[in-house]
Amino acid sequence: DAGITQSPRHKVTETGTPVTLRCHQTENHRYMYWYRQDPGHGLRLIHYSYGVKDTDKGEVSDGYSVSRSKTEDFLLTLESATSSQTSVYFCAISESNSGNYEQYFGPGTRLTVT
Amino acid sequence: AQSVTQPDIHITVSEGASLELRCNYSYGATPYLFWYVQSPGQGLQLLLKYFSGDTLVQGIKGFEAEFKRSQSSFNLRKPSVHWSDAAEYFCAVGSPGTYKYIFGTGTRLKVLA
């Protein structure tokens, strides 16, 4: 299994509070991704990173920001959480140099915004 | 724009029966194609992938998938389903060179004993 951890694994927070989710990898992979998973929508890309300090938006980036100050960590921040951001969040990594384009996923973070 | 369609939200099969999960994509060229499986409360695990070459690809757990360019499809198959195959299955498309991926909405498989 790829070395990907997510923290916290579960979080309940109130509307309007800031929340930061962390993804940590031990694989030294270049690409890191944040997805949210909601019933009927599958996985939707929030943001991704193609290197340290290099990030780009996905299809559902509104209300989210990310940072990547070192290769192994990719942080997702909800500046002011809303109930519509209740979801399961998955981090993924991938590496292009080896010719493998598949993604490896973390175990997920279940976030509830009340 | 790219898109992925999994037309079946739920599928129920009996243990030992054959399985086919459908995936259709929209993309201008040949994309990278993937199938992932997700067990309840877990992350996603790669079953198989297609980049180029032989259009019939073999994966883990006895699964296979066939890329059909003319039908823009990448259907997942298994000759004999086991109860442990009950899970949600996702098809995904990647754009060569962009490292971005689009996922289908998933098909939830139920296996009857």
PDB file of C-alpha atoms in Angstrom:
ATOM      1  CA  ASP A   1       0.000   0.000   0.000  1.00  0.00           C
ATOM      2  CA  ALA A   2       1.116   3.517  -0.825  1.00  0.00           C
ATOM      3  CA  GLY A   3       2.108   5.527   2.229  1.00  0.00           C
ATOM      4  CA  ILE A   4      -0.665   8.076   2.435  1.00  0.00           C
ATOM      5  CA  THR A   5      -2.228   9.259   5.644  1.00  0.00           C
ATOM      6  CA  GLN A   6      -4.954  11.777   6.249  1.00  0.00           C
ATOM      7  CA  SER A   7      -5.693  13.662   9.430  1.00  0.00           C
ATOM      8  CA  PRO A   8      -8.027  13.962  11.087  1.00  0.00           C
ATOM      9  CA  ARG A   9     -10.056  10.933  10.003  1.00  0.00           C
ATOM     10  CA  HIS A  10     -13.249  12.374  11.393  1.00  0.00           C
ATOM     11  CA  LYS A  11     -14.212  15.916  12.259  1.00  0.00           C
ATOM     12  CA  VAL A  12     -17.366  17.711  13.300  1.00  0.00           C
ATOM     13  CA  THR A  13     -17.291  21.476  13.124  1.00  0.00           C
ATOM     14  CA  GLU A  14     -19.698  24.382  13.186  1.00  0.00           C
ATOM     15  CA  THR A  15     -20.706  26.586  10.290  1.00  0.00           C
ATOM     16  CA  GLY A  16     -18.359  29.519   9.850  1.00  0.00           C
ATOM     17  CA  THR A  17     -15.316  27.966  11.500  1.00  0.00           C
ATOM     18  CA  PRO A  18     -12.048  27.360   9.632  1.00  0.00           C
ATOM     19  CA  VAL A  19     -10.984  23.766   9.065  1.00  0.00           C
ATOM     20  CA  THR A  20      -7.711  22.333   7.789  1.00  0.00           C
ATOM     21  CA  LEU A  21      -7.287  18.787   6.562  1.00  0.00           C
ATOM     22  CA  ARG A  22      -3.856  17.287   6.127  1.00  0.00           C
ATOM     23  CA  CYS A  23      -2.563  14.757   3.638  1.00  0.00           C
ATOM     24  CA  HIS A  24       0.857  13.256   4.212  1.00  0.00           C
ATOM     25  CA  GLN A  25       2.745  10.934   1.846  1.00  0.00           C
ATOM     26  CA  THR A  26       5.945   8.978   2.223  1.00  0.00           C
ATOM     27  CA  GLU A  27       6.263   8.056  -1.476  1.00  0.00           C
ATOM     28  CA  ASN A  28       7.909  11.278  -2.708  1.00  0.00           C
ATOM     29  CA  HIS A  29       5.307  11.496  -5.481  1.00  0.00           C
ATOM     30  CA  ARG A  30       5.100  14.735  -7.403  1.00  0.00           C
ATOM     31  CA  TYR A  31       1.324  15.036  -7.791  1.00  0.00           C
ATOM     32  CA  MET A  32      -1.155  15.355  -4.963  1.00  0.00           C
ATOM     33  CA  TYR A  33      -4.915  15.795  -5.147  1.00  0.00           C
ATOM     34  CA  TRP A  34      -7.890  16.609  -2.977  1.00  0.00           C
ATOM     35  CA  TYR A  35     -11.284  15.158  -3.878  1.00  0.00           C
ATOM     36  CA  ARG A  36     -14.636  15.226  -2.211  1.00  0.00           C
ATOM     37  CA  GLN A  37     -17.016  12.290  -2.433  1.00  0.00           C
ATOM     38  CA  ASP A  38     -20.757  12.794  -2.242  1.00  0.00           C
ATOM     39  CA  PRO A  39     -23.589  10.363  -3.024  1.00  0.00           C
ATOM     40  CA  GLY A  40     -24.585  10.583  -6.658  1.00  0.00           C
ATOM     41  CA  HIS A  41     -21.549  12.645  -7.603  1.00  0.00           C
ATOM     42  CA  GLY A  42     -18.658  10.213  -7.345  1.00  0.00           C
ATOM     43  CA  LEU A  43     -15.342  11.902  -6.715  1.00  0.00           C
ATOM     44  CA  ARG A  44     -14.899  15.510  -7.693  1.00  0.00           C
ATOM     45  CA  LEU A  45     -11.553  17.248  -7.852  1.00  0.00           C
ATOM     46  CA  ILE A  46     -11.153  20.230  -5.528  1.00  0.00           C
ATOM     47  CA  HIS A  47      -7.504  21.200  -6.027  1.00  0.00           C
ATOM     48  CA  TYR A  48      -4.339  19.497  -7.070  1.00  0.00           C
ATOM     49  CA  SER A  49      -0.624  20.117  -6.835  1.00  0.00           C
ATOM     50  CA  TYR A  50       2.099  19.370  -9.363  1.00  0.00           C
ATOM     51  CA  GLY A  51       4.997  20.325  -7.132  1.00  0.00           C
ATOM     52  CA  VAL A  52       5.987  22.283  -4.059  1.00  0.00           C
ATOM     53  CA  LYS A  53       4.140  25.588  -4.095  1.00  0.00           C
ATOM     54  CA  ASP A  54       2.515  24.664  -7.438  1.00  0.00           C
ATOM     55  CA  THR A  55      -1.225  24.173  -7.224  1.00  0.00           C
ATOM     56  CA  ASP A  56      -4.246  24.506  -9.466  1.00  0.00           C
ATOM     57  CA  LYS A  57      -8.013  24.458  -9.149  1.00  0.00           C
ATOM     58  CA  GLY A  58     -10.280  21.569  -9.855  1.00  0.00           C
ATOM     59  CA  GLU A  59     -13.959  21.536 -10.731  1.00  0.00           C
ATOM     60  CA  VAL A  60     -15.294  22.327  -7.230  1.00  0.00           C
ATOM     61  CA  SER A  61     -12.684  24.686  -5.771  1.00  0.00           C
ATOM     62  CA  ASP A  62     -14.954  27.467  -4.477  1.00  0.00           C
ATOM     63  CA  GLY A  63     -14.662  27.809  -0.709  1.00  0.00           C
ATOM     64  CA  TYR A  64     -11.436  25.803  -0.529  1.00  0.00           C
ATOM     65  CA  SER A  65      -7.766  26.705  -0.566  1.00  0.00           C
ATOM     66  CA  VAL A  66      -4.660  24.529  -0.526  1.00  0.00           C
ATOM     67  CA  SER A  67      -1.007  24.777   0.299  1.00  0.00           C
ATOM     68  CA  ARG A  68       2.008  22.610  -0.347  1.00  0.00           C
ATOM     69  CA  SER A  69       5.176  23.835   1.325  1.00  0.00           C
ATOM     70  CA  LYS A  70       6.984  20.497   1.090  1.00  0.00           C
ATOM     71  CA  THR A  71       6.693  17.439  -1.090  1.00  0.00           C
ATOM     72  CA  GLU A  72       5.117  15.204   1.517  1.00  0.00           C
ATOM     73  CA  ASP A  73       2.320  17.443   2.777  1.00  0.00           C
ATOM     74  CA  PHE A  74      -0.750  18.863   1.055  1.00  0.00           C
ATOM     75  CA  LEU A  75      -3.164  20.881   3.155  1.00  0.00           C
ATOM     76  CA  LEU A  76      -6.792  21.614   2.345  1.00  0.00           C
ATOM     77  CA  THR A  77      -8.394  24.566   4.138  1.00  0.00           C
ATOM     78  CA  LEU A  78     -12.025  25.495   4.389  1.00  0.00           C
ATOM     79  CA  GLU A  79     -11.798  29.146   5.338  1.00  0.00           C
ATOM     80  CA  SER A  80     -15.356  29.320   6.657  1.00  0.00           C
ATOM     81  CA  ALA A  81     -17.058  25.965   6.654  1.00  0.00           C
ATOM     82  CA  THR A  82     -20.601  25.633   5.335  1.00  0.00           C
ATOM     83  CA  SER A  83     -23.074  22.760   5.584  1.00  0.00           C
ATOM     84  CA  SER A  84     -22.636  22.111   1.847  1.00  0.00           C
ATOM     85  CA  GLN A  85     -19.046  21.145   2.585  1.00  0.00           C
ATOM     86  CA  THR A  86     -20.142  18.174   4.663  1.00  0.00           C
ATOM     87  CA  SER A  87     -18.539  15.342   2.749  1.00  0.00           C
ATOM     88  CA  VAL A  88     -15.864  12.692   2.707  1.00  0.00           C
ATOM     89  CA  TYR A  89     -12.544  14.087   1.555  1.00  0.00           C
ATOM     90  CA  PHE A  90      -9.917  11.950  -0.121  1.00  0.00           C
ATOM     91  CA  CYS A  91      -6.324  12.739  -0.824  1.00  0.00           C
ATOM     92  CA  ALA A  92      -4.546  11.024  -3.703  1.00  0.00           C
ATOM     93  CA  ILE A  93      -1.038  10.952  -5.104  1.00  0.00           C
ATOM     94  CA  SER A  94       0.456  10.023  -8.446  1.00  0.00           C
ATOM     95  CA  GLU A  95       3.854  10.023 -10.089  1.00  0.00           C
ATOM     96  CA  SER A  96       4.668  10.616 -13.703  1.00  0.00           C
ATOM     97  CA  ASN A  97       8.359   9.761 -13.822  1.00  0.00           C
ATOM     98  CA  SER A  98       7.828   6.032 -13.589  1.00  0.00           C
ATOM     99  CA  GLY A  99       5.286   6.044 -16.404  1.00  0.00           C
ATOM    100  CA  ASN A 100       2.537   5.120 -13.988  1.00  0.00           C
ATOM    101  CA  TYR A 101      -0.372   7.469 -14.110  1.00  0.00           C
ATOM    102  CA  GLU A 102      -2.645   5.781 -11.620  1.00  0.00           C
ATOM    103  CA  GLN A 103      -3.567   7.458  -8.380  1.00  0.00           C
ATOM    104  CA  TYR A 104      -3.183   6.062  -4.917  1.00  0.00           C
ATOM    105  CA  PHE A 105      -5.752   7.138  -2.382  1.00  0.00           C
ATOM    106  CA  GLY A 106      -5.669   7.867   1.310  1.00  0.00           C
ATOM    107  CA  PRO A 107      -8.261   6.476   3.733  1.00  0.00           C
ATOM    108  CA  GLY A 108     -10.420   9.603   3.700  1.00  0.00           C
ATOM    109  CA  THR A 109     -11.618  12.226   6.166  1.00  0.00           C
ATOM    110  CA  ARG A 110     -15.275  12.421   7.072  1.00  0.00           C
ATOM    111  CA  LEU A 111     -16.190  16.051   7.725  1.00  0.00           C
ATOM    112  CA  THR A 112     -19.515  17.121   9.159  1.00  0.00           C
ATOM    113  CA  VAL A 113     -20.420  20.795   9.286  1.00  0.00           C
ATOM    114  CA  THR A 114     -23.327  21.523  11.632  1.00  0.00           C
TER     115      THR A 114
ATOM    116  CA  ALA B   1     -14.859  18.627 -22.191  1.00  0.00           C
ATOM    117  CA  GLN B   2     -14.119  15.263 -20.727  1.00  0.00           C
ATOM    118  CA  SER B   3     -16.856  13.277 -19.073  1.00  0.00           C
ATOM    119  CA  VAL B   4     -17.383   9.801 -17.716  1.00  0.00           C
ATOM    120  CA  THR B   5     -20.727   8.047 -17.509  1.00  0.00           C
ATOM    121  CA  GLN B   6     -21.544   4.998 -15.471  1.00  0.00           C
ATOM    122  CA  PRO B   7     -25.149   4.372 -16.417  1.00  0.00           C
ATOM    123  CA  ASP B   8     -25.916   1.833 -13.698  1.00  0.00           C
ATOM    124  CA  ILE B   9     -26.171   3.237 -10.181  1.00  0.00           C
ATOM    125  CA  HIS B  10     -26.905  -0.143  -8.599  1.00  0.00           C
ATOM    126  CA  ILE B  11     -26.379  -3.686  -9.853  1.00  0.00           C
ATOM    127  CA  THR B  12     -27.346  -6.891  -8.072  1.00  0.00           C
ATOM    128  CA  VAL B  13     -25.974 -10.265  -9.105  1.00  0.00           C
ATOM    129  CA  SER B  14     -25.941 -13.707  -7.565  1.00  0.00           C
ATOM    130  CA  GLU B  15     -22.714 -15.172  -6.321  1.00  0.00           C
ATOM    131  CA  GLY B  16     -21.069 -17.145  -9.107  1.00  0.00           C
ATOM    132  CA  ALA B  17     -22.785 -15.187 -11.868  1.00  0.00           C
ATOM    133  CA  SER B  18     -20.912 -13.106 -14.394  1.00  0.00           C
ATOM    134  CA  LEU B  19     -20.638  -9.346 -14.070  1.00  0.00           C
ATOM    135  CA  GLU B  20     -20.291  -6.445 -16.461  1.00  0.00           C
ATOM    136  CA  LEU B  21     -20.139  -2.832 -15.302  1.00  0.00           C
ATOM    137  CA  ARG B  22     -20.454  -0.198 -17.961  1.00  0.00           C
ATOM    138  CA  CYS B  23     -18.343   2.898 -18.455  1.00  0.00           C
ATOM    139  CA  ASN B  24     -18.576   5.375 -21.302  1.00  0.00           C
ATOM    140  CA  TYR B  25     -16.354   8.389 -21.715  1.00  0.00           C
ATOM    141  CA  SER B  26     -16.167  11.508 -23.791  1.00  0.00           C
ATOM    142  CA  TYR B  27     -12.707  12.618 -24.853  1.00  0.00           C
ATOM    143  CA  GLY B  28     -11.135  13.801 -28.069  1.00  0.00           C
ATOM    144  CA  ALA B  29      -8.294  11.316 -28.144  1.00  0.00           C
ATOM    145  CA  THR B  30      -7.459   8.089 -26.361  1.00  0.00           C
ATOM    146  CA  PRO B  31      -7.421   8.826 -22.663  1.00  0.00           C
ATOM    147  CA  TYR B  32      -5.946   6.888 -19.833  1.00  0.00           C
ATOM    148  CA  LEU B  33      -8.659   4.689 -18.359  1.00  0.00           C
ATOM    149  CA  PHE B  34      -8.975   3.230 -14.890  1.00  0.00           C
ATOM    150  CA  TRP B  35     -11.291   1.184 -12.737  1.00  0.00           C
ATOM    151  CA  TYR B  36     -11.204   1.554  -8.973  1.00  0.00           C
ATOM    152  CA  VAL B  37     -13.047  -0.309  -6.237  1.00  0.00           C
ATOM    153  CA  GLN B  38     -14.136   1.117  -2.907  1.00  0.00           C
ATOM    154  CA  SER B  39     -15.234  -1.056  -0.009  1.00  0.00           C
ATOM    155  CA  PRO B  40     -17.434   0.576   2.648  1.00  0.00           C
ATOM    156  CA  GLY B  41     -15.516   3.094   4.741  1.00  0.00           C
ATOM    157  CA  GLN B  42     -12.356   2.636   2.725  1.00  0.00           C
ATOM    158  CA  GLY B  43     -10.348   4.551   0.165  1.00  0.00           C
ATOM    159  CA  LEU B  44     -10.198   3.610  -3.490  1.00  0.00           C
ATOM    160  CA  GLN B  45      -8.085   0.752  -4.767  1.00  0.00           C
ATOM    161  CA  LEU B  46      -6.943   0.448  -8.364  1.00  0.00           C
ATOM    162  CA  LEU B  47      -8.320  -2.625 -10.139  1.00  0.00           C
ATOM    163  CA  LEU B  48      -6.819  -2.086 -13.575  1.00  0.00           C
ATOM    164  CA  LYS B  49      -5.697   0.536 -16.059  1.00  0.00           C
ATOM    165  CA  TYR B  50      -5.388   1.094 -19.787  1.00  0.00           C
ATOM    166  CA  PHE B  51      -2.869   3.400 -21.405  1.00  0.00           C
ATOM    167  CA  SER B  52      -2.251   1.854 -24.812  1.00  0.00           C
ATOM    168  CA  GLY B  53      -1.672  -1.454 -26.564  1.00  0.00           C
ATOM    169  CA  ASP B  54      -3.794  -4.534 -26.030  1.00  0.00           C
ATOM    170  CA  THR B  55      -7.366  -3.416 -25.562  1.00  0.00           C
ATOM    171  CA  LEU B  56      -8.186  -6.225 -23.139  1.00  0.00           C
ATOM    172  CA  VAL B  57      -6.513  -5.591 -19.806  1.00  0.00           C
ATOM    173  CA  GLN B  58      -6.314  -7.833 -16.813  1.00  0.00           C
ATOM    174  CA  GLY B  59      -6.461  -6.565 -13.269  1.00  0.00           C
ATOM    175  CA  ILE B  60      -6.464  -7.763  -9.720  1.00  0.00           C
ATOM    176  CA  LYS B  61      -9.096  -9.980  -8.121  1.00  0.00           C
ATOM    177  CA  GLY B  62      -9.948 -11.665 -11.443  1.00  0.00           C
ATOM    178  CA  PHE B  63     -11.307  -8.522 -13.115  1.00  0.00           C
ATOM    179  CA  GLU B  64     -10.729  -7.536 -16.712  1.00  0.00           C
ATOM    180  CA  ALA B  65     -11.789  -4.613 -18.895  1.00  0.00           C
ATOM    181  CA  GLU B  66     -11.966  -4.021 -22.607  1.00  0.00           C
ATOM    182  CA  PHE B  67     -11.310  -0.699 -24.295  1.00  0.00           C
ATOM    183  CA  LYS B  68     -13.528  -0.158 -27.322  1.00  0.00           C
ATOM    184  CA  ARG B  69     -12.594   3.002 -29.126  1.00  0.00           C
ATOM    185  CA  SER B  70     -15.557   2.876 -31.511  1.00  0.00           C
ATOM    186  CA  GLN B  71     -17.979   2.799 -28.592  1.00  0.00           C
ATOM    187  CA  SER B  72     -15.971   5.072 -26.256  1.00  0.00           C
ATOM    188  CA  SER B  73     -16.355   2.408 -23.628  1.00  0.00           C
ATOM    189  CA  PHE B  74     -14.244   0.675 -21.030  1.00  0.00           C
ATOM    190  CA  ASN B  75     -16.485  -1.950 -19.444  1.00  0.00           C
ATOM    191  CA  LEU B  76     -15.385  -3.977 -16.453  1.00  0.00           C
ATOM    192  CA  ARG B  77     -16.063  -7.724 -16.366  1.00  0.00           C
ATOM    193  CA  LYS B  78     -15.668 -10.690 -14.091  1.00  0.00           C
ATOM    194  CA  PRO B  79     -16.660 -14.240 -15.066  1.00  0.00           C
ATOM    195  CA  SER B  80     -17.750 -15.337 -11.593  1.00  0.00           C
ATOM    196  CA  VAL B  81     -18.579 -12.917  -8.798  1.00  0.00           C
ATOM    197  CA  HIS B  82     -17.681 -13.624  -5.193  1.00  0.00           C
ATOM    198  CA  TRP B  83     -19.551 -12.226  -2.184  1.00  0.00           C
ATOM    199  CA  SER B  84     -16.440 -10.206  -1.312  1.00  0.00           C
ATOM    200  CA  ASP B  85     -16.799  -8.260  -4.570  1.00  0.00           C
ATOM    201  CA  ALA B  86     -19.701  -6.305  -3.096  1.00  0.00           C
ATOM    202  CA  ALA B  87     -18.469  -2.713  -3.192  1.00  0.00           C
ATOM    203  CA  GLU B  88     -18.697   0.474  -5.213  1.00  0.00           C
ATOM    204  CA  TYR B  89     -16.855   0.654  -8.498  1.00  0.00           C
ATOM    205  CA  PHE B  90     -15.605   3.804 -10.166  1.00  0.00           C
ATOM    206  CA  CYS B  91     -14.453   4.361 -13.696  1.00  0.00           C
ATOM    207  CA  ALA B  92     -11.993   7.206 -14.249  1.00  0.00           C
ATOM    208  CA  VAL B  93     -10.490   8.989 -17.227  1.00  0.00           C
ATOM    209  CA  GLY B  94      -7.160  10.788 -17.306  1.00  0.00           C
ATOM    210  CA  SER B  95      -5.851  13.229 -19.865  1.00  0.00           C
ATOM    211  CA  PRO B  96      -2.375  12.321 -21.062  1.00  0.00           C
ATOM    212  CA  GLY B  97       0.000  15.061 -20.038  1.00  0.00           C
ATOM    213  CA  THR B  98      -2.298  16.899 -17.634  1.00  0.00           C
ATOM    214  CA  TYR B  99      -2.379  14.504 -14.674  1.00  0.00           C
ATOM    215  CA  LYS B 100      -5.982  15.387 -13.992  1.00  0.00           C
ATOM    216  CA  TYR B 101      -8.654  12.764 -13.718  1.00  0.00           C
ATOM    217  CA  ILE B 102     -12.419  12.653 -13.972  1.00  0.00           C
ATOM    218  CA  PHE B 103     -14.419  10.029 -12.141  1.00  0.00           C
ATOM    219  CA  GLY B 104     -17.772   8.538 -12.920  1.00  0.00           C
ATOM    220  CA  THR B 105     -20.521   8.595 -10.326  1.00  0.00           C
ATOM    221  CA  GLY B 106     -19.962   4.983  -9.410  1.00  0.00           C
ATOM    222  CA  THR B 107     -21.858   1.691  -9.560  1.00  0.00           C
ATOM    223  CA  ARG B 108     -22.735  -0.045  -6.323  1.00  0.00           C
ATOM    224  CA  LEU B 109     -22.589  -3.817  -6.607  1.00  0.00           C
ATOM    225  CA  LYS B 110     -24.637  -6.078  -4.382  1.00  0.00           C
ATOM    226  CA  VAL B 111     -23.956  -9.810  -4.380  1.00  0.00           C
ATOM    227  CA  LEU B 112     -26.663 -12.270  -3.386  1.00  0.00           C
ATOM    228  CA  ALA B 113     -25.661 -15.481  -1.659  1.00  0.00           C
TER     229      ALA B 113
END
